[in-house]
CSV table of C-alpha atoms in Angstrom, one decimal:
chain,number,residue,atom,x,y,z
C,1,MET,CA,-42.7,26.8,-77.8
C,2,VAL,CA,-41.0,29.2,-80.3
C,3,GLY,CA,-37.8,30.9,-79.1
C,4,ILE,CA,-37.7,34.5,-80.4
C,5,GLY,CA,-34.8,36.9,-80.4
C,6,ILE,CA,-35.5,40.6,-81.0
C,7,VAL,CA,-33.2,42.9,-82.9
C,8,GLY,CA,-33.8,46.5,-82.0
C,9,CYS,CA,-35.3,48.1,-78.9
C,10,GLY,CA,-37.1,51.1,-80.2
C,11,SER,CA,-40.7,52.2,-79.7
C,12,ILE,CA,-42.3,49.6,-82.0
C,13,VAL,CA,-40.6,46.8,-79.9
C,14,ARG,CA,-41.5,48.5,-76.6
C,15,MET,CA,-45.2,49.1,-77.6
C,16,ARG,CA,-45.9,46.0,-79.7
C,17,HIS,CA,-43.5,43.3,-80.4
C,18,ALA,CA,-42.1,42.6,-76.9
C,19,PRO,CA,-45.5,42.9,-75.1
C,20,GLU,CA,-47.2,40.7,-77.8
C,21,CYS,CA,-44.5,38.1,-77.6
C,22,SER,CA,-44.8,38.0,-73.8
C,23,LYS,CA,-48.6,37.5,-74.1
C,24,ASN,CA,-48.4,34.7,-76.7
C,25,PRO,CA,-48.5,31.3,-74.9
C,26,ASN,CA,-46.3,29.7,-77.7
C,27,VAL,CA,-43.5,32.2,-77.4
C,28,VAL,CA,-40.4,32.3,-75.2
C,29,ILE,CA,-38.4,35.6,-75.5
C,30,LYS,CA,-34.7,34.4,-75.7
C,31,GLY,CA,-33.3,37.9,-75.6
C,32,PHE,CA,-32.6,41.2,-77.3
C,33,TYR,CA,-29.8,42.8,-79.3
C,34,ASN,CA,-29.5,46.6,-79.7
C,35,ARG,CA,-26.5,48.8,-80.6
C,36,SER,CA,-27.3,50.6,-77.3
C,37,THR,CA,-26.7,47.8,-74.8
C,38,GLY,CA,-28.6,49.8,-72.1
C,39,ARG,CA,-31.8,49.6,-74.0
C,40,ALA,CA,-31.4,45.8,-74.4
C,41,GLU,CA,-30.7,45.5,-70.7
C,42,GLU,CA,-33.9,47.4,-70.0
C,43,MET,CA,-36.0,45.1,-72.2
C,44,VAL,CA,-34.5,42.0,-70.6
C,45,GLN,CA,-35.4,43.4,-67.1
C,46,ASN,CA,-39.0,43.8,-68.4
C,47,TYR,CA,-39.4,40.7,-70.5
C,48,GLY,CA,-36.7,38.2,-69.6
C,49,GLY,CA,-34.1,36.5,-71.8
C,50,ARG,CA,-30.6,37.7,-72.2
C,51,VAL,CA,-28.6,40.6,-73.8
C,52,TYR,CA,-26.8,39.6,-76.9
C,53,THR,CA,-23.6,41.5,-77.5
C,54,SER,CA,-23.6,41.0,-81.3
C,55,LEU,CA,-25.8,39.9,-84.1
C,56,ASP,CA,-23.5,37.0,-84.8
C,57,GLU,CA,-24.0,35.8,-81.2
C,58,LEU,CA,-27.8,36.0,-81.6
C,59,MET,CA,-27.8,34.2,-84.9
C,60,LYS,CA,-25.7,31.3,-83.6
C,61,ASP,CA,-27.9,30.7,-80.6
C,62,PRO,CA,-29.6,27.3,-81.3
C,63,GLU,CA,-32.4,28.2,-78.9
C,64,VAL,CA,-33.5,31.1,-81.1
C,65,GLU,CA,-35.8,29.8,-83.7
C,66,ALA,CA,-37.2,33.1,-85.0
C,67,ILE,CA,-35.9,36.7,-85.3
C,68,ILE,CA,-37.9,40.0,-85.1
C,69,VAL,CA,-36.1,42.7,-87.1
C,70,ALA,CA,-37.1,46.2,-85.8
C,71,THR,CA,-34.1,48.3,-86.7
C,72,PRO,CA,-33.6,51.3,-89.0
C,73,ASN,CA,-34.9,50.7,-92.6
C,74,ASN,CA,-31.5,50.5,-94.3
C,75,SER,CA,-30.6,47.5,-92.2
C,76,HIS,CA,-33.8,45.4,-92.6
C,77,MET,CA,-32.7,43.4,-95.6
C,78,GLU,CA,-29.2,42.6,-94.4
C,79,ILE,CA,-30.4,41.3,-91.0
C,80,SER,CA,-33.3,39.4,-92.5
C,81,ILE,CA,-31.0,37.6,-94.9
C,82,MET,CA,-28.5,36.9,-92.1
C,83,ALA,CA,-31.3,35.3,-90.1
C,84,LEU,CA,-32.8,33.3,-92.9
C,85,GLU,CA,-29.3,31.9,-93.8
C,86,SER,CA,-28.9,31.0,-90.1
C,87,GLY,CA,-32.0,28.9,-90.3
C,88,LYS,CA,-34.3,31.3,-88.4
C,89,HIS,CA,-37.9,32.4,-89.2
C,90,VAL,CA,-38.1,36.2,-89.7
C,91,LEU,CA,-40.7,38.8,-88.9
C,92,CYS,CA,-39.4,42.1,-90.4
C,93,GLU,CA,-40.7,45.6,-89.8
C,94,LYS,CA,-41.7,47.5,-93.0
C,95,PRO,CA,-40.2,48.5,-95.3
C,96,CYS,CA,-38.3,45.2,-95.6
C,97,VAL,CA,-36.1,46.7,-98.4
C,98,VAL,CA,-35.3,50.2,-99.6
C,99,ASN,CA,-34.5,49.7,-103.3
C,100,MET,CA,-35.0,47.1,-106.1
C,101,LYS,CA,-31.6,45.6,-105.7
C,102,GLU,CA,-32.3,44.8,-102.1
C,103,LEU,CA,-35.7,43.4,-103.1
C,104,LYS,CA,-34.1,40.9,-105.5
C,105,LYS,CA,-31.6,39.8,-102.9
C,106,LEU,CA,-34.3,39.3,-100.3
C,107,GLU,CA,-36.6,37.4,-102.8
C,108,ALA,CA,-33.7,35.1,-103.6
C,109,ALA,CA,-32.9,34.5,-99.9
C,110,VAL,CA,-36.6,33.7,-99.1
C,111,ALA,CA,-36.9,31.4,-102.1
C,112,CYS,CA,-33.9,29.4,-100.8
C,113,SER,CA,-35.2,29.2,-97.3
C,114,GLU,CA,-37.7,26.8,-95.8
C,115,LYS,CA,-38.5,29.3,-93.0
C,116,VAL,CA,-41.4,31.7,-92.5
C,117,PHE,CA,-40.7,35.2,-93.7
C,118,MET,CA,-43.3,37.8,-92.8
C,119,ALA,CA,-43.6,41.6,-93.1
C,120,ALA,CA,-45.1,43.4,-90.1
C,121,GLN,CA,-48.1,44.9,-92.0
C,122,ASN,CA,-50.5,45.3,-89.1
C,123,GLN,CA,-53.4,47.2,-90.8
C,124,ARG,CA,-54.7,44.0,-92.6
C,125,PHE,CA,-55.1,42.4,-89.1
C,126,LEU,CA,-57.3,45.1,-87.6
C,127,GLU,CA,-60.7,43.8,-86.8
C,128,VAL,CA,-62.3,46.9,-88.4
C,129,HIS,CA,-60.5,46.2,-91.7
C,130,ILE,CA,-61.3,42.5,-91.6
C,131,LYS,CA,-65.0,43.3,-91.2
C,132,ALA,CA,-64.9,45.9,-93.9
C,133,LYS,CA,-63.4,43.4,-96.3
C,134,GLU,CA,-66.1,41.0,-95.5
C,135,LEU,CA,-68.8,43.6,-96.1
C,136,TYR,CA,-67.2,44.7,-99.4
C,137,LYS,CA,-66.9,41.2,-100.7
C,138,LYS,CA,-70.6,40.6,-99.9
C,139,GLY,CA,-71.4,43.6,-102.1
C,140,GLU,CA,-72.6,45.9,-99.4
C,141,ILE,CA,-71.8,48.9,-101.6
C,142,GLY,CA,-72.0,47.2,-104.9
C,143,LYS,CA,-69.0,47.1,-107.3
C,144,GLY,CA,-66.0,49.2,-106.2
C,145,LEU,CA,-65.3,52.3,-108.3
C,146,SER,CA,-62.7,54.3,-106.4
C,147,PHE,CA,-61.2,54.9,-103.0
C,148,TRP,CA,-59.4,57.4,-100.8
C,149,THR,CA,-57.2,56.5,-97.8
C,150,GLU,CA,-55.0,58.5,-95.5
C,151,PHE,CA,-52.5,57.8,-92.7
C,152,SER,CA,-51.1,61.0,-91.2
C,153,HIS,CA,-49.7,62.2,-87.9
C,154,SER,CA,-47.3,64.8,-86.5
C,155,GLY,CA,-44.2,62.7,-87.3
C,156,PRO,CA,-42.0,60.0,-85.9
C,157,GLU,CA,-40.2,62.4,-83.5
C,158,GLY,CA,-43.5,62.4,-81.4
C,159,TRP,CA,-43.3,58.7,-80.5
C,160,SER,CA,-39.8,57.5,-81.2
C,161,VAL,CA,-37.6,56.8,-78.2
C,162,GLU,CA,-35.0,59.2,-79.7
C,163,GLY,CA,-37.4,62.1,-80.0
C,164,GLU,CA,-36.2,64.8,-82.4
C,165,ASN,CA,-33.0,62.7,-82.9
C,166,THR,CA,-34.9,59.8,-84.4
C,167,TRP,CA,-33.3,57.9,-87.3
C,168,PHE,CA,-36.6,58.2,-89.2
C,169,LEU,CA,-35.6,61.8,-90.0
C,170,GLU,CA,-32.1,60.7,-91.3
C,171,LYS,CA,-32.1,60.1,-95.1
C,172,GLU,CA,-29.3,57.5,-94.8
C,173,ARG,CA,-31.2,55.3,-92.4
C,174,SER,CA,-34.8,56.0,-93.2
C,175,VAL,CA,-34.3,56.3,-97.0
C,176,LEU,CA,-38.0,56.2,-98.0
C,177,GLY,CA,-39.4,58.9,-95.7
C,178,VAL,CA,-43.1,59.0,-95.0
C,179,LEU,CA,-43.9,56.6,-97.9
C,180,GLY,CA,-41.8,53.9,-96.2
C,181,ASP,CA,-43.3,54.6,-92.8
C,182,LEU,CA,-47.0,55.4,-93.3
C,183,GLY,CA,-47.8,55.2,-97.1
C,184,ILE,CA,-46.8,51.5,-97.3
C,185,HIS,CA,-49.4,50.6,-94.7
C,186,LYS,CA,-52.2,52.0,-96.8
C,187,ILE,CA,-50.9,50.6,-100.1
C,188,ASP,CA,-50.7,47.2,-98.5
C,189,LEU,CA,-54.2,47.6,-97.0
C,190,MET,CA,-55.9,48.5,-100.3
C,191,ARG,CA,-54.3,45.7,-102.2
C,192,TRP,CA,-55.4,43.3,-99.5
C,193,LEU,CA,-58.9,44.8,-99.0
C,194,LEU,CA,-59.8,45.0,-102.7
C,195,GLU,CA,-58.0,41.8,-103.6
C,196,THR,CA,-56.1,43.2,-106.5
C,197,ASN,CA,-52.7,44.6,-107.3
C,198,VAL,CA,-51.6,48.0,-108.6
C,199,LYS,CA,-51.2,48.5,-112.3
C,200,MET,CA,-50.2,52.2,-112.6
C,201,VAL,CA,-48.8,54.8,-110.2
C,202,GLY,CA,-48.8,58.6,-110.2
C,203,ALA,CA,-47.3,60.6,-107.3
C,204,ASP,CA,-46.5,63.9,-105.8
C,205,LEU,CA,-43.9,63.7,-103.0
C,206,LYS,CA,-43.0,66.8,-101.0
C,207,ASN,CA,-40.8,67.9,-98.1
C,208,LEU,CA,-43.2,70.4,-96.6
C,209,HIS,CA,-41.8,70.9,-93.1
C,210,LYS,CA,-39.5,68.3,-91.5
C,211,LYS,CA,-35.7,68.7,-91.3
C,212,GLN,CA,-33.0,66.5,-90.1
C,213,ARG,CA,-30.9,67.3,-87.0
C,214,ARG,CA,-29.2,70.6,-86.9
C,215,GLU,CA,-31.7,72.0,-89.5
C,216,LYS,CA,-30.2,69.9,-92.3
C,217,ALA,CA,-32.5,69.4,-95.3
C,218,LEU,CA,-34.6,66.2,-95.0
C,219,GLY,CA,-33.8,64.9,-98.5
C,220,MET,CA,-37.0,62.8,-98.6
C,221,SER,CA,-40.7,63.2,-98.4
C,222,ASP,CA,-42.7,64.1,-95.3
C,223,TYR,CA,-45.9,64.4,-97.4
C,224,ALA,CA,-46.9,62.1,-100.2
C,225,VAL,CA,-50.0,61.8,-102.5
C,226,CYS,CA,-50.1,58.7,-104.7
C,227,GLN,CA,-52.7,58.0,-107.3
C,228,LEU,CA,-53.2,54.3,-108.0
C,229,GLU,CA,-54.9,52.5,-110.9
C,230,MET,CA,-55.6,48.9,-109.7
C,231,LYS,CA,-55.6,46.0,-112.1
C,232,ASN,CA,-59.3,45.5,-111.7
C,233,GLY,CA,-60.0,49.1,-112.8
C,234,ILE,CA,-60.6,50.7,-109.5
C,235,GLU,CA,-58.7,54.0,-109.0
C,236,GLY,CA,-57.8,55.7,-105.7
C,237,THR,CA,-55.7,58.1,-103.8
C,238,VAL,CA,-53.3,57.3,-100.9
C,239,ILE,CA,-52.2,60.2,-98.7
C,240,SER,CA,-49.4,59.9,-96.1
C,241,SER,CA,-48.1,62.7,-94.0
C,242,TRP,CA,-45.8,63.5,-91.1
C,243,CYS,CA,-47.2,67.1,-91.2
C,244,ASN,CA,-50.6,66.5,-89.5
C,245,TYR,CA,-50.2,68.5,-86.3
C,246,GLY,CA,-53.7,67.7,-85.1
C,247,LYS,CA,-55.3,64.3,-84.4
C,248,CYS,CA,-53.9,61.3,-86.2
C,249,ARG,CA,-55.9,60.5,-89.3
C,250,ASN,CA,-56.1,56.8,-90.3
C,251,GLN,CA,-59.2,56.4,-92.5
C,252,THR,CA,-60.3,54.8,-95.7
C,253,VAL,CA,-63.3,55.5,-97.9
C,254,ILE,CA,-64.5,53.2,-100.7
C,255,TYR,CA,-67.0,54.4,-103.3
C,256,GLY,CA,-69.2,51.8,-105.0
C,257,THR,CA,-72.0,51.5,-107.4
C,258,GLU,CA,-74.6,51.2,-104.6
C,259,GLY,CA,-73.1,53.2,-101.8
C,260,VAL,CA,-70.1,54.5,-99.9
C,261,MET,CA,-68.1,52.7,-97.1
C,262,VAL,CA,-66.2,54.8,-94.5
C,263,ILE,CA,-63.7,52.8,-92.4
C,264,ASP,CA,-62.4,54.6,-89.3
C,265,PRO,CA,-60.0,52.7,-86.9
C,266,GLU,CA,-59.4,56.0,-85.0
C,267,ALA,CA,-63.1,56.4,-83.9
C,268,GLU,CA,-63.9,56.1,-80.2
C,269,ARG,CA,-65.0,52.6,-81.1
C,270,GLU,CA,-63.5,51.4,-84.4
C,271,GLN,CA,-66.4,51.7,-86.9
C,272,ILE,CA,-67.6,51.2,-90.4
C,273,LEU,CA,-70.2,53.5,-91.9
C,274,VAL,CA,-72.1,52.7,-95.0
C,275,TYR,CA,-74.1,55.4,-96.8
C,276,LYS,CA,-76.6,54.5,-99.4
C,277,LYS,CA,-79.3,56.6,-101.1
C,278,ASP,CA,-81.9,56.0,-98.5
C,279,GLU,CA,-80.1,54.5,-95.6
C,280,ARG,CA,-77.2,54.6,-93.2
C,281,LYS,CA,-75.6,51.6,-91.6
C,282,VAL,CA,-73.1,51.4,-88.7
C,283,TRP,CA,-70.9,48.5,-87.6
C,284,THR,CA,-68.7,48.9,-84.5
C,285,CYS,CA,-65.7,46.8,-83.7
C,286,HIS,CA,-63.7,46.3,-80.5
C,287,CYS,CA,-60.5,48.4,-80.3
C,288,GLN,CA,-57.7,45.9,-80.3
C,289,GLY,CA,-54.9,46.1,-77.8
C,290,ASN,CA,-53.0,43.5,-79.8
C,291,SER,CA,-51.9,44.1,-83.4
C,292,GLN,CA,-52.2,40.4,-84.2
C,293,VAL,CA,-48.9,40.5,-86.1
C,294,VAL,CA,-46.8,38.4,-83.7
C,295,ASP,CA,-49.7,36.0,-83.2
C,296,ALA,CA,-50.0,35.5,-87.0
C,297,PHE,CA,-46.3,35.0,-87.4
C,298,VAL,CA,-46.1,32.5,-84.5
C,299,LYS,CA,-49.2,30.6,-85.8
C,300,ALA,CA,-47.5,30.2,-89.2
C,301,ILE,CA,-44.4,28.8,-87.5
C,302,VAL,CA,-46.3,26.4,-85.3
C,303,GLU,CA,-48.4,25.1,-88.1
C,304,GLY,CA,-45.3,23.9,-89.9
C,305,SER,CA,-43.4,24.1,-93.2
C,306,GLY,CA,-46.5,23.7,-95.3
C,307,SER,CA,-48.0,26.9,-93.9
C,308,VAL,CA,-48.1,30.1,-96.0
C,309,SER,CA,-46.7,33.3,-94.5
C,310,PRO,CA,-49.5,35.8,-93.7
C,311,VAL,CA,-47.6,38.6,-95.4
C,312,GLY,CA,-44.9,36.9,-97.4
C,313,ILE,CA,-42.2,38.0,-99.9
C,314,PHE,CA,-44.8,38.2,-102.8
C,315,GLU,CA,-46.8,40.8,-100.8
C,316,VAL,CA,-43.6,42.7,-99.9
C,317,ALA,CA,-42.6,42.8,-103.6
C,318,GLU,CA,-46.0,44.1,-104.7
C,319,ASP,CA,-46.0,46.8,-101.9
C,320,MET,CA,-42.4,47.9,-102.5
C,321,LYS,CA,-42.8,48.1,-106.3
C,322,VAL,CA,-45.6,50.6,-105.7
C,323,ILE,CA,-43.3,52.7,-103.5
C,324,PHE,CA,-40.4,52.6,-106.0
C,325,ALA,CA,-42.8,53.4,-108.9
C,326,ALA,CA,-44.2,56.4,-106.9
C,327,GLU,CA,-40.6,57.8,-106.5
C,328,GLU,CA,-40.2,57.5,-110.3
C,329,ALA,CA,-43.6,59.0,-111.0
C,330,ASP,CA,-42.7,62.0,-108.9
C,331,ARG,CA,-39.3,62.3,-110.4
C,332,PHE,CA,-40.4,62.1,-114.0
C,333,LYS,CA,-43.9,63.7,-113.4
C,334,ARG,CA,-45.8,61.0,-115.3
C,335,TRP,CA,-47.6,57.7,-114.6
C,336,ILE,CA,-45.4,54.6,-114.1
C,337,ALA,CA,-46.5,51.1,-114.9
C,338,LEU,CA,-45.5,48.3,-112.5
C,339,GLU,CA,-43.7,45.3,-113.8
C,340,GLU,CA,-44.9,41.8,-113.0
C,341,THR,CA,-43.4,40.2,-109.9
C,342,ILE,CA,-42.1,36.7,-109.3
C,343,ASN,CA,-44.1,34.0,-107.6
C,344,ASP,CA,-42.7,33.6,-104.1
C,345,LYS,CA,-43.8,30.0,-103.9
C,346,SER,CA,-41.3,28.9,-106.6
C,347,LYS,CA,-37.9,27.7,-105.4
C,348,ASN,CA,-34.7,27.0,-107.4
C,349,SER,CA,-32.3,25.1,-105.1
C,350,SER,CA,-29.6,25.1,-107.8
C,351,THR,CA,-29.2,28.9,-107.4
C,352,CYS,CA,-29.2,28.9,-103.6
C,353,GLY,CA,-26.2,29.8,-101.6
C,354,LYS,CA,-24.9,32.5,-99.3
C,355,THR,CA,-26.2,35.9,-100.5
C,356,GLU,CA,-23.8,38.6,-101.2
C,357,ILE,CA,-25.1,41.4,-99.1
């Protein structure tokens, strides 16, 4: 059994992490920590465990083997490193870092740890996306040429426990706006689905409508369009928006030499449509009640130190460099080339020590 402590008690913990931990036969929820003790007490009443009064108390509990980090974006790196250096496995909500300096610190901490570090990128675990990848690899639409993908809804205030006072709309804590919330999901999905990384990035980032509390300017994007050139030559567009005041849009289209694949997780039954010159094919998948993120994290822990994280620091680095390149591309109004990233499997024990956060 894996003892898990959960940091943060917002909507993502209430809707996913806590319920999925409680349903996993290999998990025991040891407790919750939240700046608002009342929220932690509520979670304990529903899922058991104890209320931790500080992060330090949680990190020192020997019965806690793994930590789930589900706090505002600007605290993800610090808590993750604290947990790794306390000998805990870590499942961190995205984005795991908010700038390149944080990325380098987290890379170093993971390299010096023997524990599983995983980012909560749930889209690659959806059954409809797993099936789509299988079909694409089999050549169902021939060779990939281009893609279009979008993730948009009416904004975090619609589902956050804080409502209009959500930290997502505070520049200091959210930092990366809609790109760090929704865009990162689709960037990660396309890298995984197409089995390639991003070479060049162009971007147009806008603040179309959202404001912070008391009508203060948002200071970050609520609408983003990124143009990606992949290393295998495929080009595509990633749209993310908090300004879609209709039905949530979560869809991907891949154009190939022999047809078009439309992937729609938001359909009544998750489905994949393939259009060719003279035919139309449909595959339907079961709508998942479980994101599979916690299950994948726990499986990696149970399988032991030789197991590879399902979404490790190398994946985090590739995703985040696209985000940071998009910000530069928008700022300078030109394409930005991504630098090579380190291999997360390499370790250098001589450089390991307590990280200066």
